[in-house]
CSV table of C-alpha atoms in Angstrom, one decimal:
chain,number,residue,atom,x,y,z
A,14,UNK,CA,-5.7,24.7,18.3
A,15,UNK,CA,-9.5,23.5,18.8
A,16,UNK,CA,-9.5,19.8,17.3
A,17,UNK,CA,-12.0,19.5,14.4
A,18,UNK,CA,-12.2,14.9,14.3
A,19,UNK,CA,-12.0,12.5,16.8
A,20,UNK,CA,-13.0,9.1,17.7
A,21,UNK,CA,-13.7,7.2,20.5
A,22,UNK,CA,-12.8,3.3,20.6
A,23,UNK,CA,-12.9,0.7,22.7
A,24,UNK,CA,-9.2,1.7,24.5
A,25,UNK,CA,-8.9,4.8,24.0
A,26,UNK,CA,-10.1,8.8,22.7
A,27,UNK,CA,-7.9,9.2,18.9
A,28,UNK,CA,-7.8,12.8,18.1
A,29,UNK,CA,-6.8,14.5,15.0
A,30,UNK,CA,-6.7,18.7,14.8
A,31,UNK,CA,-6.2,19.2,11.2
A,32,UNK,CA,-3.6,22.2,9.7
A,33,UNK,CA,-3.5,22.3,5.9
A,34,UNK,CA,-4.3,19.9,2.9
A,35,UNK,CA,-6.3,20.2,-0.5
A,36,UNK,CA,-8.9,17.5,0.7
A,37,UNK,CA,-11.6,16.8,3.7
A,38,UNK,CA,-10.4,14.1,6.1
A,39,UNK,CA,-14.2,12.6,6.1
A,40,UNK,CA,-12.9,12.0,2.3
A,41,UNK,CA,-9.2,10.7,2.5
A,42,UNK,CA,-10.5,8.5,6.3
A,43,UNK,CA,-12.0,6.6,8.6
A,44,UNK,CA,-10.9,5.0,12.0
A,45,UNK,CA,-10.6,1.4,13.1
A,46,UNK,CA,-9.2,-0.9,16.1
A,47,UNK,CA,-6.6,-2.2,15.2
A,48,UNK,CA,-5.5,-6.1,16.9
A,49,UNK,CA,-2.5,-4.5,17.5
A,50,UNK,CA,-0.8,-3.5,21.5
A,51,UNK,CA,1.8,-1.5,20.0
A,52,UNK,CA,-1.2,1.0,18.1
A,53,UNK,CA,-4.0,0.6,18.9
A,54,UNK,CA,-5.9,2.2,16.6
A,55,UNK,CA,-5.7,2.4,12.5
A,56,UNK,CA,-6.6,5.3,10.3
A,57,UNK,CA,-8.2,3.3,7.8
A,58,UNK,CA,-8.3,5.2,3.5
A,59,UNK,CA,-11.0,6.0,1.4
A,60,UNK,CA,-9.0,6.0,-0.9
A,61,UNK,CA,-6.2,3.6,-1.2
A,62,UNK,CA,-8.0,0.7,-2.1
A,63,UNK,CA,-7.5,-1.6,0.4
A,64,UNK,CA,-9.5,-1.8,3.4
A,65,UNK,CA,-12.2,-0.6,1.5
A,66,UNK,CA,-13.9,-1.5,-1.5
A,67,UNK,CA,-12.8,2.0,-4.1
A,68,UNK,CA,-13.8,3.3,-7.8
A,69,UNK,CA,-10.9,2.9,-10.0
A,70,UNK,CA,-10.9,7.1,-10.8
A,71,UNK,CA,-11.1,7.7,-7.5
A,72,UNK,CA,-8.0,5.9,-7.1
A,73,UNK,CA,-6.8,7.6,-9.9
A,74,UNK,CA,-7.8,11.2,-9.2
A,75,UNK,CA,-5.7,10.9,-6.3
A,76,UNK,CA,-2.1,9.4,-7.8
A,77,UNK,CA,-2.2,12.9,-9.3
A,78,UNK,CA,-3.4,15.0,-6.9
A,79,UNK,CA,0.0,14.1,-5.0
A,80,UNK,CA,1.7,14.3,-8.1
A,81,UNK,CA,1.2,17.5,-9.2
A,82,UNK,CA,2.6,18.7,-5.7
A,83,UNK,CA,6.1,17.2,-6.8
A,84,UNK,CA,8.3,19.7,-7.2
A,85,UNK,CA,10.4,19.8,-10.5
A,86,UNK,CA,12.9,17.2,-10.8
A,87,UNK,CA,15.2,17.7,-14.0
A,88,UNK,CA,18.4,15.5,-12.6
A,89,UNK,CA,18.1,11.4,-12.8
A,90,UNK,CA,17.7,9.2,-11.9
A,91,UNK,CA,15.0,9.4,-9.4
A,92,UNK,CA,14.2,5.9,-7.2
A,93,UNK,CA,10.3,5.5,-6.2
A,94,UNK,CA,10.0,3.4,-3.0
A,95,UNK,CA,6.8,2.1,-2.2
A,96,UNK,CA,6.0,0.6,1.2
A,97,UNK,CA,4.9,-3.3,1.6
A,98,UNK,CA,2.0,-4.2,2.1
A,99,UNK,CA,-0.4,-1.4,2.2
A,100,UNK,CA,1.4,1.3,0.0
A,101,UNK,CA,2.6,-0.2,-3.1
A,102,UNK,CA,-0.4,0.4,-5.7
A,103,UNK,CA,0.2,3.4,-4.2
A,104,UNK,CA,3.3,3.6,-4.4
A,105,UNK,CA,3.3,3.0,-8.1
A,106,UNK,CA,0.3,4.9,-9.0
A,107,UNK,CA,2.2,8.5,-7.9
A,108,UNK,CA,5.2,6.4,-9.0
A,109,UNK,CA,2.8,6.3,-12.9
A,110,UNK,CA,2.0,9.0,-13.0
A,111,UNK,CA,5.1,11.2,-12.5
A,112,UNK,CA,7.5,8.9,-14.0
A,113,UNK,CA,7.5,10.6,-17.8
A,114,UNK,CA,7.9,13.5,-16.1
A,115,UNK,CA,11.8,12.8,-14.7
A,116,UNK,CA,14.5,11.5,-15.9
A,117,UNK,CA,16.2,8.1,-15.8
A,118,UNK,CA,13.0,6.5,-13.3
A,119,UNK,CA,12.8,3.2,-11.2
A,120,UNK,CA,10.3,1.7,-8.9
A,121,UNK,CA,11.2,-0.3,-6.3
A,122,UNK,CA,8.8,-1.6,-3.8
A,123,UNK,CA,9.8,-3.3,-0.5
A,124,UNK,CA,8.6,-7.2,0.5
A,125,UNK,CA,8.0,-9.1,2.9
A,126,UNK,CA,7.9,-11.7,0.5
A,127,UNK,CA,12.3,-13.2,0.1
A,128,UNK,CA,13.5,-12.4,-3.6
A,129,UNK,CA,16.0,-15.2,-5.5
A,130,UNK,CA,17.8,-11.5,-5.8
A,131,UNK,CA,20.1,-9.3,-4.4
A,132,UNK,CA,19.5,-8.1,-1.1
A,133,UNK,CA,19.6,-3.8,-1.2
A,134,UNK,CA,18.6,-3.0,2.4
A,135,UNK,CA,16.3,-3.5,5.2
A,136,UNK,CA,14.6,-1.6,7.1
A,137,UNK,CA,11.7,-1.8,9.8
A,138,UNK,CA,8.0,-0.2,10.4
A,139,UNK,CA,8.6,-0.2,14.4
A,140,UNK,CA,4.5,0.2,15.0
A,141,UNK,CA,3.0,-2.3,12.7
A,142,UNK,CA,2.3,-6.2,13.7
A,143,UNK,CA,4.9,-7.2,11.0
A,144,UNK,CA,8.3,-5.1,11.4
A,145,UNK,CA,10.7,-5.8,8.7
A,146,UNK,CA,10.8,-5.1,5.1
A,147,UNK,CA,13.3,-5.9,2.1
A,148,UNK,CA,14.4,-4.4,-0.6
A,149,UNK,CA,16.0,-6.3,-4.0
A,150,UNK,CA,18.5,-4.6,-6.6
A,151,UNK,CA,16.1,-5.3,-9.9
A,152,UNK,CA,17.6,-7.9,-12.5
A,153,UNK,CA,17.6,-5.8,-15.0
A,154,UNK,CA,21.3,-4.0,-15.7
A,155,UNK,CA,20.0,-0.5,-16.0
A,156,UNK,CA,17.1,-0.9,-13.5
A,157,UNK,CA,19.8,-2.0,-10.9
A,158,UNK,CA,22.2,1.5,-12.2
A,159,UNK,CA,19.2,3.5,-12.0
A,160,UNK,CA,18.6,2.2,-8.5
A,161,UNK,CA,22.4,2.3,-6.9
A,162,UNK,CA,23.1,6.0,-8.5
A,163,UNK,CA,19.8,8.0,-7.5
A,164,UNK,CA,19.7,11.7,-6.9
A,165,UNK,CA,16.6,12.0,-5.4
A,166,UNK,CA,15.1,9.6,-3.1
A,167,UNK,CA,10.8,9.4,-3.0
A,168,UNK,CA,9.8,7.7,-0.7
A,169,UNK,CA,5.5,6.3,-0.8
A,170,UNK,CA,3.1,5.5,1.9
A,171,UNK,CA,-0.7,5.8,3.3
A,172,UNK,CA,0.4,7.7,6.2
A,173,UNK,CA,3.3,9.4,7.9
A,174,UNK,CA,2.6,9.6,11.9
A,175,UNK,CA,6.3,9.9,13.8
A,176,UNK,CA,8.2,10.0,10.4
A,177,UNK,CA,9.9,6.9,11.7
A,178,UNK,CA,9.2,4.3,9.1
A,179,UNK,CA,11.1,6.9,6.5
A,180,UNK,CA,14.3,7.4,8.8
A,181,UNK,CA,14.7,4.2,9.4
A,182,UNK,CA,14.5,3.7,5.0
A,183,UNK,CA,17.0,6.3,4.2
A,184,UNK,CA,19.4,4.8,6.8
A,185,UNK,CA,19.0,1.9,5.7
A,186,UNK,CA,19.6,2.9,1.8
A,187,UNK,CA,22.4,5.5,3.1
A,188,UNK,CA,24.5,2.4,4.9
A,189,UNK,CA,23.5,-0.9,4.1
A,190,UNK,CA,22.7,0.3,0.3
A,191,UNK,CA,25.1,2.6,-0.2
A,192,UNK,CA,23.3,4.8,-1.5
A,193,UNK,CA,25.5,8.0,-0.4
A,194,UNK,CA,24.7,9.9,-3.3
A,195,UNK,CA,21.4,11.0,-2.5
A,196,UNK,CA,20.8,14.5,-2.4
A,197,UNK,CA,17.3,15.3,-2.0
A,198,UNK,CA,13.9,13.2,-0.2
A,199,UNK,CA,10.3,13.5,-1.6
A,200,UNK,CA,7.7,11.4,1.5
A,201,UNK,CA,4.4,11.2,-0.1
A,202,UNK,CA,1.7,10.3,1.6
A,203,UNK,CA,-2.3,10.3,1.7
A,204,UNK,CA,-1.7,11.6,5.4
A,205,UNK,CA,0.5,13.9,7.7
A,206,UNK,CA,0.8,13.2,10.8
A,207,UNK,CA,4.5,13.9,11.5
A,208,UNK,CA,5.0,17.0,11.9
A,209,UNK,CA,8.4,18.9,11.4
A,210,UNK,CA,9.7,15.6,12.4
A,211,UNK,CA,11.2,14.4,9.1
A,212,UNK,CA,12.7,17.5,8.3
A,213,UNK,CA,14.4,17.7,11.7
A,214,UNK,CA,15.9,14.2,11.4
A,215,UNK,CA,16.7,13.9,7.4
A,216,UNK,CA,20.3,14.1,6.2
A,217,UNK,CA,19.5,15.7,3.4
A,218,UNK,CA,16.9,17.8,2.3
A,219,UNK,CA,13.2,16.9,2.3
A,220,UNK,CA,10.0,18.1,1.1
A,221,UNK,CA,6.6,16.6,2.0
A,222,UNK,CA,3.5,15.8,-0.2
A,223,UNK,CA,0.0,15.1,1.3
A,224,UNK,CA,-3.3,15.1,0.6
A,225,UNK,CA,-4.0,16.7,4.3
A,226,UNK,CA,-2.2,17.6,7.5
A,227,UNK,CA,-2.5,17.7,10.6
A,228,UNK,CA,-1.3,16.5,14.4
A,229,UNK,CA,-3.6,13.5,16.4
A,230,UNK,CA,-3.3,13.1,19.9
A,231,UNK,CA,-4.0,9.0,21.5
A,232,UNK,CA,-5.3,9.3,24.8
A,233,UNK,CA,-5.6,5.9,26.1
A,234,UNK,CA,-8.1,4.7,28.6
A,235,UNK,CA,-5.5,3.3,31.1
A,236,UNK,CA,-8.8,0.4,32.5
A,237,UNK,CA,-9.1,-0.8,28.8
A,238,UNK,CA,-7.6,-4.1,27.5
A,239,UNK,CA,-5.2,-3.3,25.3
A,240,UNK,CA,-6.4,-6.1,21.9
A,241,UNK,CA,-4.7,-9.0,21.5
A,242,UNK,CA,-1.6,-9.4,19.1
A,243,UNK,CA,-2.1,-11.6,17.1
A,244,UNK,CA,1.3,-14.5,15.5
A,245,UNK,CA,3.0,-13.4,12.3
A,246,UNK,CA,5.3,-15.0,10.4
A,247,UNK,CA,7.7,-13.0,9.7
A,248,UNK,CA,10.3,-13.4,6.4
A,249,UNK,CA,9.8,-16.8,6.8
A,250,UNK,CA,10.2,-19.3,3.2
A,251,UNK,CA,6.7,-19.6,1.6
A,252,UNK,CA,5.9,-22.8,0.7
A,253,UNK,CA,3.7,-21.7,-2.8
A,254,UNK,CA,6.5,-20.8,-5.1
A,255,UNK,CA,5.3,-17.3,-6.8
A,256,UNK,CA,4.2,-17.3,-10.5
A,257,UNK,CA,2.9,-14.7,-11.5
A,258,UNK,CA,5.1,-11.9,-13.1
A,259,UNK,CA,7.7,-9.8,-11.4
A,260,UNK,CA,7.3,-6.7,-13.2
A,261,UNK,CA,5.2,-4.2,-11.0
A,262,UNK,CA,8.2,-3.0,-8.4
A,263,UNK,CA,9.8,-6.2,-6.1
A,264,UNK,CA,13.1,-6.6,-8.5
A,265,UNK,CA,11.9,-2.8,-10.2
A,266,UNK,CA,9.8,-1.1,-12.3
A,267,UNK,CA,10.4,1.3,-15.2
A,268,UNK,CA,6.6,1.4,-16.5
A,269,UNK,CA,3.2,-0.2,-16.0
A,270,UNK,CA,3.4,-4.7,-18.3
A,271,UNK,CA,-0.3,-3.9,-18.1
A,272,UNK,CA,-0.4,-7.5,-19.2
A,273,UNK,CA,-2.2,-8.8,-16.5
A,274,UNK,CA,-6.2,-10.3,-17.6
A,275,UNK,CA,-6.2,-8.8,-20.8
A,276,UNK,CA,-8.9,-11.3,-22.0
A,277,UNK,CA,-11.5,-11.0,-19.7
A,278,UNK,CA,-13.8,-8.3,-21.0
A,279,UNK,CA,-17.1,-6.9,-18.6
A,280,UNK,CA,-20.5,-6.1,-19.8
A,281,UNK,CA,-22.0,-1.7,-19.5
A,282,UNK,CA,-23.0,-1.6,-15.7
A,283,UNK,CA,-21.9,-5.2,-14.6
A,284,UNK,CA,-21.2,-4.7,-10.9
A,285,UNK,CA,-17.4,-6.5,-11.1
A,286,UNK,CA,-14.9,-6.3,-7.4
A,287,UNK,CA,-11.6,-6.6,-8.4
A,288,UNK,CA,-9.7,-8.0,-5.2
A,289,UNK,CA,-5.4,-7.7,-5.3
A,290,UNK,CA,-3.9,-9.8,-3.4
A,291,UNK,CA,-1.4,-9.4,-0.6
A,292,UNK,CA,1.4,-6.9,-2.4
A,293,UNK,CA,0.4,-7.8,-5.5
A,294,UNK,CA,-1.7,-5.1,-6.5
A,295,UNK,CA,-0.9,-3.5,-9.4
A,296,UNK,CA,-1.5,-5.2,-12.0
A,297,UNK,CA,-4.8,-5.8,-11.1
A,298,UNK,CA,-5.4,-1.9,-10.3
A,299,UNK,CA,-4.9,-2.1,-13.9
A,300,UNK,CA,-7.4,-4.3,-14.9
A,301,UNK,CA,-9.9,-2.7,-13.0
A,302,UNK,CA,-9.3,0.7,-14.6
A,303,UNK,CA,-9.5,-1.2,-17.7
A,304,UNK,CA,-13.0,-2.7,-17.0
A,305,UNK,CA,-14.1,0.7,-16.0
A,306,UNK,CA,-13.5,2.3,-18.8
A,307,UNK,CA,-15.6,-1.0,-20.6
A,308,UNK,CA,-18.1,0.2,-19.0
A,309,UNK,CA,-18.6,-1.8,-15.7
A,310,UNK,CA,-18.9,-0.5,-12.3
A,311,UNK,CA,-16.1,-1.4,-10.9
A,312,UNK,CA,-14.8,-1.5,-7.6
A,313,UNK,CA,-11.2,-1.9,-6.7
A,314,UNK,CA,-9.5,-3.6,-3.0
A,315,UNK,CA,-7.0,-5.9,-1.7
A,316,UNK,CA,-6.7,-9.0,0.7
A,317,UNK,CA,-4.1,-8.2,3.6
A,318,UNK,CA,-2.7,-9.2,6.3
A,319,UNK,CA,-3.3,-6.2,8.9
A,320,UNK,CA,-5.6,-7.3,11.8
A,321,UNK,CA,-8.0,-5.5,12.2
A,322,UNK,CA,-11.1,-5.5,14.3
A,323,UNK,CA,-14.9,-5.3,13.8
A,324,UNK,CA,-16.4,-1.9,13.9
A,325,UNK,CA,-16.5,1.7,13.1
A,326,UNK,CA,-14.8,1.8,9.3
A,327,UNK,CA,-14.8,-1.8,9.1
A,328,UNK,CA,-18.2,-3.3,8.8
A,329,UNK,CA,-17.8,-6.3,7.6
A,330,UNK,CA,-14.3,-9.0,7.7
A,331,UNK,CA,-13.7,-12.3,6.1
A,332,UNK,CA,-10.1,-13.8,7.2
A,333,UNK,CA,-9.0,-16.9,5.7
A,334,UNK,CA,-5.7,-18.6,5.6
A,335,UNK,CA,-2.2,-16.5,3.3
A,336,UNK,CA,-1.6,-18.3,-0.6
A,337,UNK,CA,1.8,-18.0,-0.3
A,338,UNK,CA,1.8,-21.2,2.5
A,339,UNK,CA,3.3,-18.9,5.2
A,340,UNK,CA,0.5,-20.1,7.2
A,341,UNK,CA,-0.6,-16.1,8.6
A,342,UNK,CA,-4.4,-15.5,8.6
A,343,UNK,CA,-5.1,-12.9,6.1
A,344,UNK,CA,-8.1,-10.6,6.4
A,345,UNK,CA,-10.4,-9.1,3.4
A,346,UNK,CA,-12.4,-6.0,4.8
A,347,UNK,CA,-16.5,-4.5,4.1
A,348,UNK,CA,-17.0,-6.3,1.1
A,349,UNK,CA,-18.9,-9.3,3.1
A,350,UNK,CA,-21.9,-7.3,3.5
A,351,UNK,CA,-22.1,-5.7,0.2
A,352,UNK,CA,-23.1,-7.5,-3.2
A,353,UNK,CA,-21.3,-7.6,-6.8
A,354,UNK,CA,-22.2,-10.0,-9.7
A,355,UNK,CA,-18.2,-10.7,-10.4
A,356,UNK,CA,-15.6,-10.6,-8.4
A,357,UNK,CA,-12.2,-11.4,-10.2
A,358,UNK,CA,-9.6,-12.2,-7.1
A,359,UNK,CA,-6.1,-11.7,-8.6
A,360,UNK,CA,-3.5,-13.8,-7.0
A,361,UNK,CA,0.5,-13.9,-7.8
A,362,UNK,CA,1.1,-18.0,-6.7
A,363,UNK,CA,-0.8,-21.0,-8.5
A,364,UNK,CA,-4.4,-20.9,-9.0
A,365,UNK,CA,-4.8,-23.6,-6.2
A,366,UNK,CA,-3.3,-22.2,-3.6
A,367,UNK,CA,-5.8,-20.5,-2.6
A,368,UNK,CA,-8.0,-20.7,0.6
A,369,UNK,CA,-10.8,-22.7,-0.1
A,370,UNK,CA,-13.0,-20.2,3.2
A,371,UNK,CA,-11.9,-17.4,0.8
A,372,UNK,CA,-13.3,-18.7,-2.5
A,373,UNK,CA,-16.3,-19.9,-0.5
A,374,UNK,CA,-16.7,-16.0,1.3
A,375,UNK,CA,-16.9,-14.4,-1.8
A,376,UNK,CA,-19.7,-16.9,-3.4
A,377,UNK,CA,-22.2,-15.1,-1.0
A,378,UNK,CA,-21.0,-12.1,-1.8
A,379,UNK,CA,-21.4,-12.6,-5.8
A,380,UNK,CA,-22.5,-15.2,-7.7
A,381,UNK,CA,-19.2,-15.1,-10.1
A,382,UNK,CA,-15.9,-15.9,-8.3
A,383,UNK,CA,-12.9,-16.1,-10.7
A,384,UNK,CA,-9.8,-16.4,-9.8
A,385,UNK,CA,-7.5,-14.9,-12.0
A,386,UNK,CA,-3.5,-15.1,-12.4
A,387,UNK,CA,-0.3,-15.2,-15.1
A,388,UNK,CA,-1.7,-18.9,-15.1
C-alpha cells in the first residue's frame, strides 16, 4: 500500500495511508509536534475550531456530514457523549444535527472540572497529557433517566487512533455506571485511524462514522530527544467558581439553550474572532453562528490546555494562566499572527478570572477585545 501523506518532525516521521472517507486529508488536518513524550505528534484539525480558527459555517457543515452517515435509530433513549476537552463542541454539533431524528436523546460531555453533582463514572485517555475524565449524571430527572436507560451510545471524539479511549469509556459506563442495557454503539470521529480495533474489542455491535479513514505509522528518530512533558493539574479543586449555566452538556443537554451573548450585535463585513474557553465552547459557537448570520466575517476558535510546539500547523501561540484557578498553562493557537476588528473571549467563570497576559496579547491582534460571560 502506498503512503500518500507524511510529515517529518523533530522526533520522527508520521506517515498516513488513507483507506476511505468522504473528505481529503489536506482539507481536514495538518500535523504538529506535541509536547508530550507519550505521543510526540498531534493531528491538528482544520475544521474543529480548537487550534485553528474556522468559519462557523464550515464547522456546521462538518456536523451535518457526520450526521448524514448515522444509521436509523428508532428506539431510544440515545446517549451522546462528547470527549473533553477537544470534542465537547464537536459532540454538541453532531448531537444538534441528529437529536430531532431520534427518540429520547440526551447529550453529556466528559469533563476535567469536578462538579457538585452525582458522578456516573470516570475513565482515562491514556495518551493524553491530562488523562482523567469525569462523567456526571444530569440534574434534570428526565435526562437522568435517559442516561441510565440508554439503549444506544454515541461516542464522539476528534480522532480515533487505537480505539482505547472509546473502549475505556464504554467499560466505565457499563461496569461502573451500570449502563448494562446498551445494545449498540456508534463511534463518531473526524478522522479514524483505528481500523478494526474497535469492533474487535467492543462487547456490543459498533458502527464507526468519520470523514476519513486510514492507517498511520510513527517512525521514531532514535537520536532525537523527546519533547518535555509540562506539569498538568489533574482534577485538582479549582479556586475560581464556575458561574456560567450548565446547560450545554456537562450536566446534560436535550436542546441548545442559545442564550449566550444575545445582546451582542455585529456589523456587516466586520472581522470577528469568537474564542471559546476550555470546555465552554458550544454556546460560544452558537454566538459565532448568529454573528455570521448578521453578515460579519466570523472565525471561531478556543483556548486549550493542550501543549503543542510551534511549527507546522501551529504558526503562533499565546500562553497564559487558566481562568479556573487550577494554576495550569492554557494556550491560544494561530491567533497572534492574525488581525481582527474584534475579539470576543467567552468564559464560564467571572470576568476578572481572565489572565491579563491573554487580554494583552489579544489586544495586539484586535483593537476591540471583549470578555463575555453569563454574569
